[in-house]
Short mmCIF file of C-alpha atoms in Angstrom, two decimals:
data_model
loop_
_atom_site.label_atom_id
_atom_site.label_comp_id
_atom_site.label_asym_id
_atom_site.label_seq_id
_atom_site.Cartn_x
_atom_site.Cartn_y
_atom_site.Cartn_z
CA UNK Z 220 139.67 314.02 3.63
CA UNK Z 221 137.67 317.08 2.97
CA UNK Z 222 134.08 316.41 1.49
CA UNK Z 223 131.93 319.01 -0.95
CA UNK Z 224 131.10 322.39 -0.59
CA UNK Z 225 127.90 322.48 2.16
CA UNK Z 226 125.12 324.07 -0.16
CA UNK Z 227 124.69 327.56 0.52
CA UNK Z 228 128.46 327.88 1.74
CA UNK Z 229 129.10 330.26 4.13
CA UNK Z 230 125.80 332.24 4.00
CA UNK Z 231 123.80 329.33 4.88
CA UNK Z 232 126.28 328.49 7.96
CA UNK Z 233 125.94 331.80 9.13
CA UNK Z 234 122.01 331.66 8.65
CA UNK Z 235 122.33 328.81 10.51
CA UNK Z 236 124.09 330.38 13.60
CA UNK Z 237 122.14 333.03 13.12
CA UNK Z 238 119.08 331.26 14.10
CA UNK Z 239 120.34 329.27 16.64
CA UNK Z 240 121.63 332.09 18.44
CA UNK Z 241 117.90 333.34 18.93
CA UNK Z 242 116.54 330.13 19.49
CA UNK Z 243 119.38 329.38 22.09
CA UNK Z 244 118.65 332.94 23.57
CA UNK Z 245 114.82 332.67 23.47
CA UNK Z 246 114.40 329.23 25.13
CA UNK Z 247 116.38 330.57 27.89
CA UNK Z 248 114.42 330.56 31.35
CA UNK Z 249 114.11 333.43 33.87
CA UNK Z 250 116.15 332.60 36.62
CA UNK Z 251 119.12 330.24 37.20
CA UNK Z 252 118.55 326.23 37.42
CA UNK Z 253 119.81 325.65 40.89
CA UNK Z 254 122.19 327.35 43.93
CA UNK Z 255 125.56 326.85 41.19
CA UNK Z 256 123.81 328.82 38.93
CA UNK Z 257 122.61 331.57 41.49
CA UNK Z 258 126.09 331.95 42.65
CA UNK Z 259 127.70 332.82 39.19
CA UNK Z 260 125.23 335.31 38.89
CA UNK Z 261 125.85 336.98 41.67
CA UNK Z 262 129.95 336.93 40.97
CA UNK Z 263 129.15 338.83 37.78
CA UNK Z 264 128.19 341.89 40.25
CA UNK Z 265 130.92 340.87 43.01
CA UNK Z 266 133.53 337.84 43.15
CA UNK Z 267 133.63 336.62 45.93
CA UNK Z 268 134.51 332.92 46.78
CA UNK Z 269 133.58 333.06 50.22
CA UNK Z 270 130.23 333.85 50.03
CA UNK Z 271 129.86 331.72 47.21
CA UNK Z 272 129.63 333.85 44.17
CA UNK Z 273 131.12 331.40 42.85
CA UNK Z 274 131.80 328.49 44.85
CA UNK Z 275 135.66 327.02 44.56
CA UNK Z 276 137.41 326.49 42.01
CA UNK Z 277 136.45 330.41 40.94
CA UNK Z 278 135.57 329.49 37.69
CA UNK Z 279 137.83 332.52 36.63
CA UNK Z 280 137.71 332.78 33.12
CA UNK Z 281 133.59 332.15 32.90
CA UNK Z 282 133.43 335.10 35.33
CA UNK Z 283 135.58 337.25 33.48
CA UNK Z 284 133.60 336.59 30.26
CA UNK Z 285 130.44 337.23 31.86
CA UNK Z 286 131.69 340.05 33.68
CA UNK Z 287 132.78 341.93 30.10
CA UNK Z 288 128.91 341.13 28.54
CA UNK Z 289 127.63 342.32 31.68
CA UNK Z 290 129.10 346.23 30.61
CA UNK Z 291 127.16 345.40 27.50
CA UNK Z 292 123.72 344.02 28.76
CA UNK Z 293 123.24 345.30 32.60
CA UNK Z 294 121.80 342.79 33.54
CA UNK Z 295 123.92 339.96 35.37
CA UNK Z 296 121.57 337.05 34.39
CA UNK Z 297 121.07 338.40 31.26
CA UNK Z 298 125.07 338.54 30.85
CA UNK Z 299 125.36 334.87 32.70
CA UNK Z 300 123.08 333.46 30.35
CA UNK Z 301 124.93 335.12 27.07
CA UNK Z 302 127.42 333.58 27.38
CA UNK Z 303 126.04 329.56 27.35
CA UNK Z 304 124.16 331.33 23.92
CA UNK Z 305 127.28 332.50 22.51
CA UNK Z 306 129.05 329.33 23.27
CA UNK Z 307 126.77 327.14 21.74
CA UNK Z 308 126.80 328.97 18.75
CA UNK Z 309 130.55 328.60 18.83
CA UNK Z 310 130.41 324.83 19.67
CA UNK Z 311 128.29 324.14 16.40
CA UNK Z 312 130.13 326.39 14.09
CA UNK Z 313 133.42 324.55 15.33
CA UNK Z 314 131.89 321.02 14.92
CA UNK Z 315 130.31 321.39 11.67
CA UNK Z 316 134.05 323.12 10.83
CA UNK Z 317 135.69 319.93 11.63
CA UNK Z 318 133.49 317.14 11.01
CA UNK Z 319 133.40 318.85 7.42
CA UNK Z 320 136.61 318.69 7.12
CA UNK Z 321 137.62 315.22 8.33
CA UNK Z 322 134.14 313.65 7.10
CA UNK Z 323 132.28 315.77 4.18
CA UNK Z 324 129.93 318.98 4.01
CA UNK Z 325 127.13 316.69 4.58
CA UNK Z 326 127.94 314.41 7.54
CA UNK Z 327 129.74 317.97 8.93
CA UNK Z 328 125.86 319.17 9.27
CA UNK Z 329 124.40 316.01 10.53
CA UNK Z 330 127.06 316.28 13.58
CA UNK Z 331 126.64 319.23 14.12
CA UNK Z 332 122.82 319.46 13.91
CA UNK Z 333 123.01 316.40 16.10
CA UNK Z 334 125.68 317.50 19.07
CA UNK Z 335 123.46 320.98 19.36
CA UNK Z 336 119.69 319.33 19.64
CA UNK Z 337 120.91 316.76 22.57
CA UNK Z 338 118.81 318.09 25.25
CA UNK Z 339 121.56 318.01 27.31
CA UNK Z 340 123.72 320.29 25.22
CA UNK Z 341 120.75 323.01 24.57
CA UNK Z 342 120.02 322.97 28.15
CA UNK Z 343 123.80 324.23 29.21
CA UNK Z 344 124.06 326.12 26.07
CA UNK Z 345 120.38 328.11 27.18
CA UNK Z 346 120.85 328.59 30.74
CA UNK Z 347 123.26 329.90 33.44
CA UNK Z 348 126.03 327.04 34.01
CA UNK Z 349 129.74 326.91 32.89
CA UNK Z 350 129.51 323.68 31.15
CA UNK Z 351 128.67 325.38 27.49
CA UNK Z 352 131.60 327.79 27.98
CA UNK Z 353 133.73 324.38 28.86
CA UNK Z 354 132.27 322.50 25.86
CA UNK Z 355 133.23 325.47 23.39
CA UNK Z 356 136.94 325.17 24.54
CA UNK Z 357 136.93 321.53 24.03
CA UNK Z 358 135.14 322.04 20.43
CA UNK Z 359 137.65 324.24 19.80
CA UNK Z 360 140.94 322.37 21.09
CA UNK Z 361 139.35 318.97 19.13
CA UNK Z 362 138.51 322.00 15.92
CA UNK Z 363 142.61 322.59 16.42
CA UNK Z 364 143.74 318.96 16.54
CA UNK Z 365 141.74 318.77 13.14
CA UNK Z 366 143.64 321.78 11.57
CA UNK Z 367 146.68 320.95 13.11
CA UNK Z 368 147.03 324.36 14.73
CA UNK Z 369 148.86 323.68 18.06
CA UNK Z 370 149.14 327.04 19.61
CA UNK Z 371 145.31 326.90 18.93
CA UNK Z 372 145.06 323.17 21.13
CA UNK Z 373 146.69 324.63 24.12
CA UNK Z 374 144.98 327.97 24.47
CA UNK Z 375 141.29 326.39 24.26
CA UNK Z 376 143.16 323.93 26.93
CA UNK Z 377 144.74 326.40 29.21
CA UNK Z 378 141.28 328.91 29.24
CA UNK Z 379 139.05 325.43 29.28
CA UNK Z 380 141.07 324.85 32.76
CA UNK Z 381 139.98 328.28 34.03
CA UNK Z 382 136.17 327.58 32.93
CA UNK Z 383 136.20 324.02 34.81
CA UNK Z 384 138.90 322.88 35.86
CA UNK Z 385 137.25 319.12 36.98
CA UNK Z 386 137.23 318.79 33.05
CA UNK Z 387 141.26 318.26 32.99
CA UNK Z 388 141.38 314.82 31.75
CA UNK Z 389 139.66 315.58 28.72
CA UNK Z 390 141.35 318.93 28.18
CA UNK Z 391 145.19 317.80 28.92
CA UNK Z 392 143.98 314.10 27.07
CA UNK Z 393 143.37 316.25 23.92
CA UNK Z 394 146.63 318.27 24.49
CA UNK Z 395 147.82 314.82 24.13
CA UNK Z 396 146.42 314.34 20.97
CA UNK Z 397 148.71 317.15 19.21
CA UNK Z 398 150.18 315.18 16.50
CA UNK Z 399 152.74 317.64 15.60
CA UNK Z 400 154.40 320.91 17.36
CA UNK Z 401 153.16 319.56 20.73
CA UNK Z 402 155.64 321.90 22.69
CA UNK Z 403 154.07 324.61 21.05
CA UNK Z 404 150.59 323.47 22.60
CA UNK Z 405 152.15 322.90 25.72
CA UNK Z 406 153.49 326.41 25.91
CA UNK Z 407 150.07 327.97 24.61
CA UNK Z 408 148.14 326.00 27.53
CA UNK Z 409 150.87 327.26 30.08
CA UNK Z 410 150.40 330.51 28.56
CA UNK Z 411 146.76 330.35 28.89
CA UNK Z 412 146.57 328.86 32.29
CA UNK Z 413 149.28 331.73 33.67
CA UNK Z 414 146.67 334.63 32.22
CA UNK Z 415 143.45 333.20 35.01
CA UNK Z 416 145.62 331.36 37.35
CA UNK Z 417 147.78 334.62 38.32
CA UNK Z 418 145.47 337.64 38.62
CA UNK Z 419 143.05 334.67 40.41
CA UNK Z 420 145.68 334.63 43.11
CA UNK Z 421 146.10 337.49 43.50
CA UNK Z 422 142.78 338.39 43.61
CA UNK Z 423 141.97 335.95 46.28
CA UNK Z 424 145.02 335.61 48.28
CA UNK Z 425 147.89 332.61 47.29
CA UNK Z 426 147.06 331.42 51.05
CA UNK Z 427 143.47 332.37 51.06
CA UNK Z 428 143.17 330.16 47.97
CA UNK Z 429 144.73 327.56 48.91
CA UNK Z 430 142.91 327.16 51.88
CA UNK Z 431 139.40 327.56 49.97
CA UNK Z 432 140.42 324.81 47.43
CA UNK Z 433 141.51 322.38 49.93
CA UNK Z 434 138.26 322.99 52.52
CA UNK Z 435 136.29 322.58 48.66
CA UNK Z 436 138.06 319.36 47.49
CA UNK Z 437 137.34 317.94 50.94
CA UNK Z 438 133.98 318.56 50.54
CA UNK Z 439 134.05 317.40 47.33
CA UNK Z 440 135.30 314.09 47.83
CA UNK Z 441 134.04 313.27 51.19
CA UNK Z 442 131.00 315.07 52.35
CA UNK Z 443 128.87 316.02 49.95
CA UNK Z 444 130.23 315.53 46.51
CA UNK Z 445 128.59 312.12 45.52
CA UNK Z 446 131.64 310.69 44.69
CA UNK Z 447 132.81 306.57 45.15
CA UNK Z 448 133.94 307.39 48.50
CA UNK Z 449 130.19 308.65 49.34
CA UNK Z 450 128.31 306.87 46.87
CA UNK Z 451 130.47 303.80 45.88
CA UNK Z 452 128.89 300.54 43.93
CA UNK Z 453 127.62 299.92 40.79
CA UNK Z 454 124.70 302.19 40.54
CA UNK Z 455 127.58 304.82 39.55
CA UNK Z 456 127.49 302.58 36.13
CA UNK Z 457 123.84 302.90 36.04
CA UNK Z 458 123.48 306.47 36.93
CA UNK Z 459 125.99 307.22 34.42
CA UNK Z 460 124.16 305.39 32.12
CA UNK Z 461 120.91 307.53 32.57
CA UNK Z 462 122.78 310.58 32.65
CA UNK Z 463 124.26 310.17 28.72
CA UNK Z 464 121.12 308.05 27.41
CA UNK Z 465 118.35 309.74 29.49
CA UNK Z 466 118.91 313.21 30.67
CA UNK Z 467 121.62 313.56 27.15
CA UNK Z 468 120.04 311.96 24.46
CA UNK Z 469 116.24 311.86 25.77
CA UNK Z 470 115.53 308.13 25.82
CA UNK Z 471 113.60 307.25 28.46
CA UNK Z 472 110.19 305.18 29.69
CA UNK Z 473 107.59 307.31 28.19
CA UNK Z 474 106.54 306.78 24.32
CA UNK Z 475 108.84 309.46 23.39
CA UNK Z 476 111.67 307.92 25.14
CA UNK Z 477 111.30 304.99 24.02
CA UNK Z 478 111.40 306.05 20.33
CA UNK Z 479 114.53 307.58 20.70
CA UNK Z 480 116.26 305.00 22.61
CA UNK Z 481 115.05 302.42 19.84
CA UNK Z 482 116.08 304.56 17.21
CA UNK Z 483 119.35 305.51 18.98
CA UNK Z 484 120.11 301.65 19.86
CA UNK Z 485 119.42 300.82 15.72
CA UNK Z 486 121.62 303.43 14.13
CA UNK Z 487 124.97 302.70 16.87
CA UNK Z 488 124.18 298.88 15.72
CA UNK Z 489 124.93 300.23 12.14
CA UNK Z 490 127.20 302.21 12.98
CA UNK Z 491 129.24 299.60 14.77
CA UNK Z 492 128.84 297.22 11.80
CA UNK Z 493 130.29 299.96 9.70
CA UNK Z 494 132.88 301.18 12.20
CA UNK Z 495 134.33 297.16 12.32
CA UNK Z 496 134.52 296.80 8.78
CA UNK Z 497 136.80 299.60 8.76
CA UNK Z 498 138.87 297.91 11.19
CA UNK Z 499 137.82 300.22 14.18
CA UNK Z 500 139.78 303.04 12.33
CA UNK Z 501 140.45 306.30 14.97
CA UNK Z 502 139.16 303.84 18.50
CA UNK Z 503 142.81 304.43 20.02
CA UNK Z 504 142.41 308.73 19.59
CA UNK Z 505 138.63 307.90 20.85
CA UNK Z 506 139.73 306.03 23.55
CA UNK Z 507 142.27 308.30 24.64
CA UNK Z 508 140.29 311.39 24.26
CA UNK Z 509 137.27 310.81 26.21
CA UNK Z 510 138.72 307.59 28.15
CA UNK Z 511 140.28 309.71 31.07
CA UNK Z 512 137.33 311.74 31.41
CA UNK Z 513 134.92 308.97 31.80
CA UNK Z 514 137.10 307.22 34.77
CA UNK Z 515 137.28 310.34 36.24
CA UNK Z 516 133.62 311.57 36.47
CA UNK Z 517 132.96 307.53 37.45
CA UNK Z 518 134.92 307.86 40.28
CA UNK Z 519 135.01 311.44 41.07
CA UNK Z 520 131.67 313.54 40.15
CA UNK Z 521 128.64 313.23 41.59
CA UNK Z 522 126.12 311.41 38.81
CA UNK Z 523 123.25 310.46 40.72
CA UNK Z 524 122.28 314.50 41.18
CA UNK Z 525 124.07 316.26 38.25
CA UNK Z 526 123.82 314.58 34.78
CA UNK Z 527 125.87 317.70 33.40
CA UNK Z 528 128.84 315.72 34.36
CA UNK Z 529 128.27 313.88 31.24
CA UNK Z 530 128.00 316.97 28.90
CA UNK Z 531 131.31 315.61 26.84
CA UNK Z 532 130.27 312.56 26.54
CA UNK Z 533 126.28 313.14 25.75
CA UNK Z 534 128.16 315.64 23.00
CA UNK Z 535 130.44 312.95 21.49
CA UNK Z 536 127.75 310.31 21.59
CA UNK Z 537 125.33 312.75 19.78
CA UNK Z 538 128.10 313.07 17.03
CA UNK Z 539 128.98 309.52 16.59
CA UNK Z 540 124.82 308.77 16.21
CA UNK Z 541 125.07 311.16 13.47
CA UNK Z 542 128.16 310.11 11.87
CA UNK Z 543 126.53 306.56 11.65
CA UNK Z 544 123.40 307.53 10.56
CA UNK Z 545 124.97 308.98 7.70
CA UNK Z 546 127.65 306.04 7.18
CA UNK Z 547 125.19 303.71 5.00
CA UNK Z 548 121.90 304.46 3.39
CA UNK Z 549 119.62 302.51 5.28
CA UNK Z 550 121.03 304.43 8.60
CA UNK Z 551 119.92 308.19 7.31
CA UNK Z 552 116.38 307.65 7.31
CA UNK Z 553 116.85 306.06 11.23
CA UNK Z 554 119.34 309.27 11.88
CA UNK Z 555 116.52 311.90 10.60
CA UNK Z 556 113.88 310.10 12.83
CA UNK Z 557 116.37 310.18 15.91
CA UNK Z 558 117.20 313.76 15.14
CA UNK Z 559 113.01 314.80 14.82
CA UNK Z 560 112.00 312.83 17.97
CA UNK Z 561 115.40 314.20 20.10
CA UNK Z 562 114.22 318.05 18.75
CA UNK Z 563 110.79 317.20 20.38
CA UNK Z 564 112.37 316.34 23.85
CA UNK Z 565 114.59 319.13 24.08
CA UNK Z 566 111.08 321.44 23.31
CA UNK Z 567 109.57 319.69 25.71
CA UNK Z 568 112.73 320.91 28.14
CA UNK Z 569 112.63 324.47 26.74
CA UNK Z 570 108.82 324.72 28.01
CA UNK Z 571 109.12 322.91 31.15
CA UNK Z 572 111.95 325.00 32.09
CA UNK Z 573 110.56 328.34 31.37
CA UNK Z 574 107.04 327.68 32.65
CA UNK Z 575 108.32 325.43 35.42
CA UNK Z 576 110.10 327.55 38.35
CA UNK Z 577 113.11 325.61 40.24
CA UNK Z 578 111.83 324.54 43.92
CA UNK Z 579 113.88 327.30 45.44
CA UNK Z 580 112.13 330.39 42.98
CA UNK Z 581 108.29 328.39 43.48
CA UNK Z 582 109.67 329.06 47.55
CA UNK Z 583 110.25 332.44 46.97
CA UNK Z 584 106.85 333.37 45.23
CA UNK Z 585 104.70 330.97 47.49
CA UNK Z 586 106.56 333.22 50.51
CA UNK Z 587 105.10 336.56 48.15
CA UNK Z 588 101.49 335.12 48.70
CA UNK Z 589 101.63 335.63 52.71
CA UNK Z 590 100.02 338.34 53.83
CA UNK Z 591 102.95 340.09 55.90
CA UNK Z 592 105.87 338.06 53.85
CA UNK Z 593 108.59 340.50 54.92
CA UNK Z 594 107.82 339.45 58.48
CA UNK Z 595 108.45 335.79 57.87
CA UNK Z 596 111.62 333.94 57.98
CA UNK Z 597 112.38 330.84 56.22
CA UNK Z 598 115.26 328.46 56.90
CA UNK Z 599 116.68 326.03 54.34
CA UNK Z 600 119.58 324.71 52.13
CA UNK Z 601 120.69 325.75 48.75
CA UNK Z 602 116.62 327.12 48.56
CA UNK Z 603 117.23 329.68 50.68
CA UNK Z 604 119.48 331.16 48.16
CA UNK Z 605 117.01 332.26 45.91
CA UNK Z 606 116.17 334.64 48.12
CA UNK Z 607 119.41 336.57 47.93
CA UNK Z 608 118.34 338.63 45.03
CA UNK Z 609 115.18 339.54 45.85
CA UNK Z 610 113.46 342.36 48.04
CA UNK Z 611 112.86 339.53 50.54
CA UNK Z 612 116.76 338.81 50.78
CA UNK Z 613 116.24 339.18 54.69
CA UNK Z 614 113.68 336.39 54.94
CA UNK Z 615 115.91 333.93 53.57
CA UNK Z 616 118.36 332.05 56.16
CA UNK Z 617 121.12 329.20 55.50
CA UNK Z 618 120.54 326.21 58.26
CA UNK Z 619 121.86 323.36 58.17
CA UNK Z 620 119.83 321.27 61.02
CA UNK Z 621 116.72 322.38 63.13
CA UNK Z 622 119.56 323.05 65.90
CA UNK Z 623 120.61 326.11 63.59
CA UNK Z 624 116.98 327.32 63.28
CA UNK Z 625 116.88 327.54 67.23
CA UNK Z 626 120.26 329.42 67.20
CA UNK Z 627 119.16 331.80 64.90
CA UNK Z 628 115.77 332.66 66.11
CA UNK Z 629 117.77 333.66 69.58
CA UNK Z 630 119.74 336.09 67.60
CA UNK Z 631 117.31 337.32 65.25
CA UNK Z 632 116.93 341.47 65.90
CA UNK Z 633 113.71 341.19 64.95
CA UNK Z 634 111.20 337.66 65.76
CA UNK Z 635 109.55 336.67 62.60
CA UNK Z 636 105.80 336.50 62.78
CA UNK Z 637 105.77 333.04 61.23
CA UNK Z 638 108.99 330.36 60.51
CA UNK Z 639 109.05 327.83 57.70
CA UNK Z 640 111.61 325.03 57.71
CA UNK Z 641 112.53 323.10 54.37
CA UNK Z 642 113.17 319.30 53.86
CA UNK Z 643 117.03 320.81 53.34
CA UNK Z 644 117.06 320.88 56.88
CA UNK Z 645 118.24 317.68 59.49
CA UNK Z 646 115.36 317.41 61.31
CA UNK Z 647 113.26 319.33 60.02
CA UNK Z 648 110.00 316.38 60.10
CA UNK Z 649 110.59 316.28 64.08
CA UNK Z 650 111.20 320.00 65.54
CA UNK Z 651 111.15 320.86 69.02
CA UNK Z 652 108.20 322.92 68.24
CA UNK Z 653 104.63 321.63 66.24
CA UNK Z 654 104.47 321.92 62.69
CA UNK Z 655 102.11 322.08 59.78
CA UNK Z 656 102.79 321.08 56.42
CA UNK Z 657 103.03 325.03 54.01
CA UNK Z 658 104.19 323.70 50.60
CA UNK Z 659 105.32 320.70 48.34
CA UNK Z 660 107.31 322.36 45.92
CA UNK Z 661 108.40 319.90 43.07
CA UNK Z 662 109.93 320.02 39.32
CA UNK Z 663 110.09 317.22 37.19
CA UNK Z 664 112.70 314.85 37.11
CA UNK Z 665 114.74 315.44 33.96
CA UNK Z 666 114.95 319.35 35.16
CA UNK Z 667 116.40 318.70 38.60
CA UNK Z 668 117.62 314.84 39.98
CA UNK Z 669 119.29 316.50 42.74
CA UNK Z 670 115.59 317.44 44.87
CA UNK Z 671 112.94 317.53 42.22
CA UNK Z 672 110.46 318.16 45.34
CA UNK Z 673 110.92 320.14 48.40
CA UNK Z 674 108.70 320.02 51.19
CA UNK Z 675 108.10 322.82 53.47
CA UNK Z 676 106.75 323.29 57.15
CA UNK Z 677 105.41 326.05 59.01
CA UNK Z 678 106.83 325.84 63.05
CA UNK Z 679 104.16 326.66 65.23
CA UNK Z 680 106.33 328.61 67.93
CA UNK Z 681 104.54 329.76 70.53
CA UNK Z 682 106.97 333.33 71.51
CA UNK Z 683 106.25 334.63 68.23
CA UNK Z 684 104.74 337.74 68.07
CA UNK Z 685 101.16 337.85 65.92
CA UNK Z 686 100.59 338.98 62.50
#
């Protein structure tokens, strides 16, 4: 049932998104987070998924939409990280549209204020990532369900698939949902899916494709995707765990943490109370609209190194705090506490993350510093990407053990006057050469579990020519 006008009606909701578009846009930080990120940046200028930009699946329909804002703003980072702003934006407008409509004017704003101040959510909704694209097409599929508009449900579906397509058990679970017309949302998903999945294949190749996705999943699943057949046992639980609670939500060890854990534990103990004396009203759609998904990124996703997994989940968990909060009177004043001390955490993010440069970019500017740094080479994982877009692009080299450095200093035109090796490298601690410690590059935890610090050596080989 629909609730009261929200005061200020549809000037204050666009004041609202007004403001949160510059906020969004002004907490954004210079450079990508990690290699993903560096990768859709470069596919804005050229797609191309065998050099990465972007890795498998394509990520077609993110591309596209950066591609158009890129015609607008020049500049591909500047375009990459548009649209995360503009689909945050969306993603609030659409959840305080629905909650409003299912729950009040008042509890509408409380879930929406709440879903968009989860760290987790302004982090992919202020940086270079698909997940805030992928969150706005699953606000806007659950907005659909709410209006009943199934064309609407299958579209945000169908173009959600060509965003991320590892999100397809919550997408096709809230196809599911349609309560009405549900061949209509089927055909507007197919519809959808047809408009990326065609030109993507023929873009790429049908066989070409094929081939990349299957090398990809492989990967994925067995090598280096952190999934249960590479990281099985019950720290998935626990990692999962952190990833919603910690990294989403903000709770953690330190005082601040700890204040919104505590605060976050008291308001879902009300909110539970409430939710079973009204018989557990709307658990089965819960359950079968985020169910799938959480299986599936249990067993399948890598949670140990990327929390943003969790995104859907930190998102509904954010919402259902607020819808508690606001369930019973002595929950709001608990609810406006959680909301203060979660604002402060995802500040603290903002800053970090702007005056905080990822390993890879603290690489690049420590390799600046030398005094011939054009002469140097420097051999490493997913950090020597972050050279690809700089003047020093030919410093940079992919290696994946200290057997790869010795290959490619044979076939180097040009010897390097001095090599560093990263801790991305096998090996790299016992060369076949002396070393000397260069850098410890490190970002806190919350910014980057995957290698918060990277540690870099200098070889000492003794055919190199002098400075």
């Amino acid at each position: 049932m629909s609730g009261p006008a929200a005061p200020g009606g549809a000037k204050g909701t666009a004041g609202f998104l007004g403001v949160l578009a510059v906020l969004l846009a002004a907490s954004a930080p210079p450079w990508p987070d990690d290699w993903d990120g560096l990768g859709f940046v470069a596919a804005v200028t050229r797609f191309d998924m065998d050099h990465f930009a972007p890795h498998p699946p394509g990520y077609p329909v993110w591309v596209a939409a950066a591609k158009a804002l890129a015609v607008a703003l020049g500049s591909p980072l500047v375009a990459a990280t548009a649209v995360s702003v503009a689909s945050g934006v969306g993603v609030a407008a659409l959840a305080k549209s629905a909650a409003s409509h299912v729950f009040g004017a008042a509890r509408g704003w409380a879930i929406a204020l709440a879903i968009t101040l989860a760290p987790l959510v302004w982090r992919a909704e202020s940086g270079v990532g698909t997940e805030g694209l992928a969150l706005f097409f699953g606000a806007l599929a659950a907005w659909a369900l709410v209006r009943e508009r199934a064309a609407w449900v299958g579209v945000a579906v169908g173009l959600g698939l060509g965003v991320r397509a590892s999100w397809a058990p919550l997408y096709l679970a809230l196809l599911v949902l349609t309560p009405r017309d549900r061949g209509r949302a089927v055909l507007g998903a197919l519809g959808a899916s047809l408009a990326w999945a065609v030109p993507l294949a023929l873009w790429v190749g049908p066989a070409h494709l094929q081939a990349l996705m299957a090398t990809h999943l492989a990967g994925h699943t067995a090598r280096w995707g952190g999934t249960a057949i590479t990281e099985p046992g019950i720290d998935r639980a626990v990692y999962l765990a952190r990833d919603v609670f910690v990294d989403g939500l903000g709770a953690g060890r330190d005082p601040l943490g700890l204040v919104i854990g505590g605060a976050a534990l008291a308001v879902a103990i009300v909110g539970a109370g409430e939710w079973r004396r009204a018989g557990w009203s709307g658990a089965r759609t819960v359950a079968i609209a985020l169910g799938p998904y959480l299986l599936w990124i249990l067993v399948g996703q890598n949670l140990r190194q990327q929390p943003r997994h969790a995104l859907p989940l930190v998102a509904a968990a954010a919402g259902a705090l607020a819808l508690a909060a606001m369930s019973v009177d002595r929950g709001r004043r608990l609810g406006v506490a959680l909301f203060l001390v979660a604002a402060i955490r995802t500040l603290g993010d903002v800053n970090e993350r702007a005056t905080i440069p990822p390993p890879g970019a603290q690489l690049v500017a420590a390799v600046r510093e030398l005094p011939s740094p054009a002469r140097a080479a420097v051999f490493g994982g997913p950090s020597a990407r972050f050279f690809e877009s700089t003047n020093l692009a030919a410093v940079g080299h992919a290696a994946g053990s200290v057997g790869d450095v010795r290959l490619a200093l044979d076939r180097l035109p040009t010897l390097p006057t001095r090599v560093f090796v990263t801790g991305e490298v096998r090996g790299y601690d016992a060369p076949p050469y002396p070393t000397a410690p260069f850098k410890r590059l490190c970002r806190p935890e919350r910014l980057d579990r995957r290698a918060p610090c990277l540690d870099v050596v200098e070889l000492k080989v003794p055919f190199l020519p002098k400075e």
